[in-house]
């Protein structure tokens, strides 16, 4: 980073990710400069040409509490705040305390009250954080769907194409359902079965679909909390839904790169 900043002829403000002894992380997410020696780490980074330490971060700083049905700060948040205070006391101009995790409009005030200056939008952008389940009056409206179709019927069951399918069940397992039909008037809500975690999702299955009149080619619309970057799925933004005048925007792959194909 120092070399890149030097080549660009600029001084790049950077955040230090900090880690405390009592912090907890998702598997594979752990890391950061130890809180106990954060001043030394900041001095080493700040001494590099082209870099200036201006903030701290940690993750996750907020998590859902299913029993209280709200979103609460974690120990990781306290670690970031302590690191910021110690660095300010050591003479660093800390202008950013970045506190991501389970963020939406409904958490902004509490994050700011606790001392955060910046957050990430995350799944709040399309209204699928746990807070939207706890309190449906949140200002963001769930605004993402996974669209597929019935591939074929086998016996009594229907099989649904599931390439790119991934549900982020942050609050545990639940019965997945989908809208199934060939027209708006024929749509029905049906239970859907999926493969176990870790299996390849070639298909999802709709049990007893034949008796419900499901046919090959029927559209299947799911609404759940996804994490597109871990799938083979493509995404496409659609404008004008409220007015009934659909405007399809470009298609992007799982890493957010534009594609020339269709979703």
Short mmCIF file of C-alpha atoms in Angstrom, two decimals:
data_model
loop_
_atom_site.label_atom_id
_atom_site.label_comp_id
_atom_site.label_asym_id
_atom_site.label_seq_id
_atom_site.Cartn_x
_atom_site.Cartn_y
_atom_site.Cartn_z
CA UNK A 1 0.00 0.00 0.00
CA UNK A 2 2.85 2.34 0.80
CA UNK A 3 4.50 1.71 -2.55
CA UNK A 4 1.21 2.17 -4.43
CA UNK A 5 0.51 5.45 -2.63
CA UNK A 6 4.00 6.67 -3.45
CA UNK A 7 3.56 5.82 -7.15
CA UNK A 8 0.24 7.67 -7.14
CA UNK A 9 1.85 10.70 -5.53
CA UNK A 10 -0.53 10.79 -2.62
CA UNK A 11 -0.79 10.22 1.11
CA UNK A 12 -3.40 7.52 1.71
CA UNK A 13 -5.46 7.60 4.92
CA UNK A 14 -5.79 4.05 6.30
CA UNK A 15 -7.75 2.27 9.01
CA UNK A 16 -6.20 -0.24 11.37
CA UNK A 17 -8.23 -3.34 12.02
CA UNK A 18 -7.82 -4.07 15.71
CA UNK A 19 -8.40 -7.28 17.66
CA UNK A 20 -9.03 -7.69 21.38
CA UNK A 21 -8.55 -10.83 23.48
CA UNK A 22 -12.30 -11.23 24.11
CA UNK A 23 -13.49 -10.48 20.58
CA UNK A 24 -15.36 -13.12 18.61
CA UNK A 25 -15.34 -13.69 14.86
CA UNK A 26 -16.94 -15.79 12.19
CA UNK A 27 -14.73 -18.68 11.10
CA UNK A 28 -12.06 -17.38 8.73
CA UNK A 29 -12.75 -13.72 9.57
CA UNK A 30 -10.41 -13.27 12.51
CA UNK A 31 -7.47 -10.92 12.30
CA UNK A 32 -6.15 -7.49 13.12
CA UNK A 33 -3.52 -5.66 15.12
CA UNK A 34 -3.59 -6.67 18.82
CA UNK A 35 -5.26 -4.05 21.01
CA UNK A 36 -2.52 -4.36 23.62
CA UNK A 37 0.08 -2.91 21.24
CA UNK A 38 -2.11 -0.78 18.98
CA UNK A 39 0.02 2.34 19.52
CA UNK A 40 3.16 0.59 18.32
CA UNK A 41 1.32 -0.81 15.30
CA UNK A 42 0.01 2.63 14.40
CA UNK A 43 3.48 4.15 14.65
CA UNK A 44 4.92 1.48 12.35
CA UNK A 45 2.19 1.97 9.73
CA UNK A 46 2.28 5.76 9.99
CA UNK A 47 6.04 5.71 9.41
CA UNK A 48 5.58 4.13 5.97
CA UNK A 49 5.81 6.58 3.09
CA UNK A 50 2.45 7.53 1.63
CA UNK A 51 0.34 6.23 4.52
CA UNK A 52 -1.37 8.02 7.41
CA UNK A 53 -3.34 6.26 10.17
CA UNK A 54 -6.70 8.00 10.52
CA UNK A 55 -9.08 5.35 11.82
CA UNK A 56 -9.86 1.95 13.27
CA UNK A 57 -12.28 -0.85 12.47
CA UNK A 58 -13.38 -4.28 13.63
CA UNK A 59 -16.04 -6.83 12.64
CA UNK A 60 -18.68 -7.74 13.61
CA UNK A 61 -19.47 -4.72 15.77
CA UNK A 62 -23.23 -5.33 15.84
CA UNK A 63 -25.10 -8.64 15.90
CA UNK A 64 -28.70 -9.78 16.18
CA UNK A 65 -30.02 -10.92 19.56
CA UNK A 66 -32.80 -13.37 18.68
CA UNK A 67 -34.18 -13.55 22.24
CA UNK A 68 -34.42 -9.77 22.62
CA UNK A 69 -35.42 -9.38 18.95
CA UNK A 70 -33.08 -6.48 18.38
CA UNK A 71 -29.52 -5.71 17.24
CA UNK A 72 -26.91 -5.13 19.94
CA UNK A 73 -23.24 -4.06 20.05
CA UNK A 74 -20.58 -6.72 20.47
CA UNK A 75 -17.31 -6.79 22.40
CA UNK A 76 -15.63 -6.10 19.05
CA UNK A 77 -17.29 -2.67 19.00
CA UNK A 78 -15.84 -1.85 22.43
CA UNK A 79 -12.40 -2.92 21.20
CA UNK A 80 -12.58 -0.52 18.26
CA UNK A 81 -13.68 2.33 20.53
CA UNK A 82 -10.87 1.64 23.01
CA UNK A 83 -8.32 1.53 20.19
CA UNK A 84 -9.55 4.89 18.87
CA UNK A 85 -9.32 6.48 22.31
CA UNK A 86 -5.82 5.15 22.90
CA UNK A 87 -4.58 6.29 19.51
CA UNK A 88 -6.02 9.78 20.04
CA UNK A 89 -4.28 9.91 23.40
CA UNK A 90 -1.06 8.92 21.62
CA UNK A 91 -1.39 11.89 19.27
CA UNK A 92 -3.03 10.32 16.21
CA UNK A 93 -5.82 12.24 14.50
CA UNK A 94 -8.45 9.50 14.45
CA UNK A 95 -11.38 10.69 12.34
CA UNK A 96 -13.02 7.36 11.54
CA UNK A 97 -14.36 4.62 13.78
CA UNK A 98 -15.77 2.14 11.30
CA UNK A 99 -18.21 -0.27 12.98
CA UNK A 100 -19.77 -2.67 10.44
CA UNK A 101 -22.07 -5.58 11.14
CA UNK A 102 -25.86 -6.13 10.80
CA UNK A 103 -26.26 -2.52 9.75
CA UNK A 104 -29.41 -0.80 8.53
CA UNK A 105 -31.17 2.54 8.96
CA UNK A 106 -32.64 1.20 12.19
CA UNK A 107 -29.19 0.79 13.78
CA UNK A 108 -27.59 4.08 12.68
CA UNK A 109 -28.63 6.12 15.72
CA UNK A 110 -27.37 3.52 18.21
CA UNK A 111 -24.08 3.05 16.35
CA UNK A 112 -23.54 6.82 16.30
CA UNK A 113 -24.47 7.13 19.99
CA UNK A 114 -21.90 4.50 20.86
CA UNK A 115 -19.18 6.32 18.94
CA UNK A 116 -19.15 5.01 15.37
CA UNK A 117 -18.54 7.49 12.58
CA UNK A 118 -18.90 5.10 9.63
CA UNK A 119 -20.70 1.81 8.92
CA UNK A 120 -21.30 -0.41 5.91
CA UNK A 121 -24.78 -0.77 4.35
CA UNK A 122 -24.56 -4.53 3.86
CA UNK A 123 -27.86 -6.37 3.56
CA UNK A 124 -29.66 -3.28 4.78
CA UNK A 125 -29.55 -2.11 1.14
CA UNK A 126 -32.20 -4.66 0.22
CA UNK A 127 -33.97 -4.99 3.55
CA UNK A 128 -32.85 -8.46 4.64
CA UNK A 129 -31.13 -7.92 7.99
CA UNK A 130 -32.45 -9.67 11.14
CA UNK A 131 -33.89 -6.33 12.28
CA UNK A 132 -36.29 -6.40 9.33
CA UNK A 133 -37.60 -9.73 10.61
CA UNK A 134 -37.85 -8.49 14.20
CA UNK A 135 -39.55 -5.23 13.20
CA UNK A 136 -41.19 -5.11 9.73
CA UNK A 137 -41.77 -1.34 10.10
CA UNK A 138 -38.13 -0.66 9.20
CA UNK A 139 -37.74 1.94 6.41
CA UNK A 140 -36.00 -0.43 4.00
CA UNK A 141 -38.34 -2.80 2.16
CA UNK A 142 -37.14 -6.32 1.28
CA UNK A 143 -36.09 -5.77 -2.32
CA UNK A 144 -34.27 -8.81 -3.64
CA UNK A 145 -35.60 -12.07 -5.06
CA UNK A 146 -34.13 -15.26 -6.46
CA UNK A 147 -35.94 -16.21 -9.66
CA UNK A 148 -35.88 -19.72 -11.10
CA UNK A 149 -38.26 -22.15 -12.79
CA UNK A 150 -39.49 -25.70 -12.55
CA UNK A 151 -37.12 -27.95 -14.48
CA UNK A 152 -39.19 -31.13 -14.36
CA UNK A 153 -41.51 -33.27 -12.28
CA UNK A 154 -40.52 -36.67 -10.93
CA UNK A 155 -43.31 -38.62 -9.31
CA UNK A 156 -45.27 -36.24 -7.11
CA UNK A 157 -42.46 -33.70 -6.71
CA UNK A 158 -41.24 -30.77 -8.79
CA UNK A 159 -37.55 -29.90 -9.19
CA UNK A 160 -36.41 -26.28 -9.44
CA UNK A 161 -33.15 -25.10 -11.03
CA UNK A 162 -30.90 -23.93 -8.18
CA UNK A 163 -27.68 -22.67 -9.79
CA UNK A 164 -26.38 -19.78 -7.71
CA UNK A 165 -28.80 -20.55 -4.89
CA UNK A 166 -27.58 -19.63 -1.40
CA UNK A 167 -29.55 -18.68 1.73
CA UNK A 168 -27.71 -16.92 4.57
CA UNK A 169 -29.64 -18.27 7.57
CA UNK A 170 -28.19 -15.92 10.17
CA UNK A 171 -30.94 -16.73 12.69
CA UNK A 172 -30.96 -20.49 12.20
CA UNK A 173 -32.95 -22.90 10.10
CA UNK A 174 -36.51 -22.24 8.91
CA UNK A 175 -39.02 -23.54 6.39
CA UNK A 176 -38.28 -22.02 3.00
CA UNK A 177 -41.26 -21.15 0.80
CA UNK A 178 -41.62 -19.78 -2.71
CA UNK A 179 -44.19 -18.32 -5.08
CA UNK A 180 -44.88 -20.81 -7.88
CA UNK A 181 -46.96 -20.38 -10.99
CA UNK A 182 -47.22 -19.41 -14.65
CA UNK A 183 -49.11 -16.13 -14.19
CA UNK A 184 -49.95 -13.64 -11.48
CA UNK A 185 -53.38 -15.22 -11.01
CA UNK A 186 -51.99 -18.74 -10.67
CA UNK A 187 -49.27 -18.01 -8.09
CA UNK A 188 -49.35 -20.10 -4.92
CA UNK A 189 -47.06 -20.24 -1.89
CA UNK A 190 -45.46 -23.68 -1.53
CA UNK A 191 -42.93 -25.26 0.80
CA UNK A 192 -39.53 -25.90 -0.77
CA UNK A 193 -36.93 -28.46 0.29
CA UNK A 194 -33.20 -27.86 -0.23
CA UNK A 195 -30.02 -29.89 -0.04
CA UNK A 196 -28.11 -30.04 3.23
CA UNK A 197 -25.47 -27.36 3.88
CA UNK A 198 -22.28 -28.19 2.03
CA UNK A 199 -24.07 -30.03 -0.78
CA UNK A 200 -24.18 -28.76 -4.35
CA UNK A 201 -27.56 -27.20 -5.04
CA UNK A 202 -28.36 -28.61 -8.43
CA UNK A 203 -32.07 -28.36 -7.63
CA UNK A 204 -34.53 -27.40 -4.96
CA UNK A 205 -37.56 -29.67 -4.55
CA UNK A 206 -41.25 -28.84 -4.15
CA UNK A 207 -42.92 -31.86 -2.50
CA UNK A 208 -46.39 -32.95 -3.65
CA UNK A 209 -46.24 -30.38 -6.44
CA UNK A 210 -48.14 -32.43 -9.01
CA UNK A 211 -51.26 -32.44 -6.85
CA UNK A 212 -51.01 -28.66 -6.60
CA UNK A 213 -51.03 -28.25 -10.36
CA UNK A 214 -47.37 -27.29 -10.72
CA UNK A 215 -46.05 -27.75 -14.25
CA UNK A 216 -42.67 -27.79 -15.98
CA UNK A 217 -41.66 -24.24 -16.85
CA UNK A 218 -43.56 -22.58 -14.00
CA UNK A 219 -41.77 -19.58 -12.52
CA UNK A 220 -40.47 -19.94 -8.95
CA UNK A 221 -39.75 -16.79 -6.92
CA UNK A 222 -37.91 -16.97 -3.62
CA UNK A 223 -37.29 -14.11 -1.20
CA UNK A 224 -34.50 -14.73 1.30
CA UNK A 225 -31.27 -13.21 2.55
CA UNK A 226 -28.54 -14.09 0.02
CA UNK A 227 -24.81 -13.56 -0.16
CA UNK A 228 -24.31 -13.31 -3.91
CA UNK A 229 -20.51 -13.33 -3.77
CA UNK A 230 -20.42 -16.94 -2.58
CA UNK A 231 -22.61 -18.25 -5.44
CA UNK A 232 -22.48 -18.66 -9.20
CA UNK A 233 -25.55 -16.46 -9.41
CA UNK A 234 -25.90 -13.32 -11.49
CA UNK A 235 -27.74 -10.24 -10.36
CA UNK A 236 -29.82 -7.70 -12.22
CA UNK A 237 -31.26 -4.48 -10.85
CA UNK A 238 -34.82 -3.66 -11.88
CA UNK A 239 -36.28 -0.16 -11.68
CA UNK A 240 -39.85 1.02 -12.15
CA UNK A 241 -41.53 -1.84 -10.29
CA UNK A 242 -43.75 0.46 -8.23
CA UNK A 243 -45.01 2.21 -11.36
CA UNK A 244 -45.45 -1.05 -13.27
CA UNK A 245 -42.98 0.06 -15.96
CA UNK A 246 -40.04 -2.32 -15.62
CA UNK A 247 -36.62 -1.00 -16.55
CA UNK A 248 -33.98 -3.74 -16.60
CA UNK A 249 -30.46 -2.63 -15.72
CA UNK A 250 -27.20 -4.39 -16.65
CA UNK A 251 -26.42 -7.88 -15.38
CA UNK A 252 -23.47 -8.46 -13.03
CA UNK A 253 -21.63 -11.61 -12.04
CA UNK A 254 -21.06 -12.79 -8.47
CA UNK A 255 -18.09 -10.42 -8.08
CA UNK A 256 -20.00 -7.41 -9.36
CA UNK A 257 -18.45 -7.29 -12.84
CA UNK A 258 -20.78 -6.39 -15.73
CA UNK A 259 -21.64 -9.24 -18.07
CA UNK A 260 -22.89 -9.24 -21.63
CA UNK A 261 -25.44 -11.94 -21.02
CA UNK A 262 -28.74 -12.14 -19.22
CA UNK A 263 -29.34 -12.99 -15.60
#
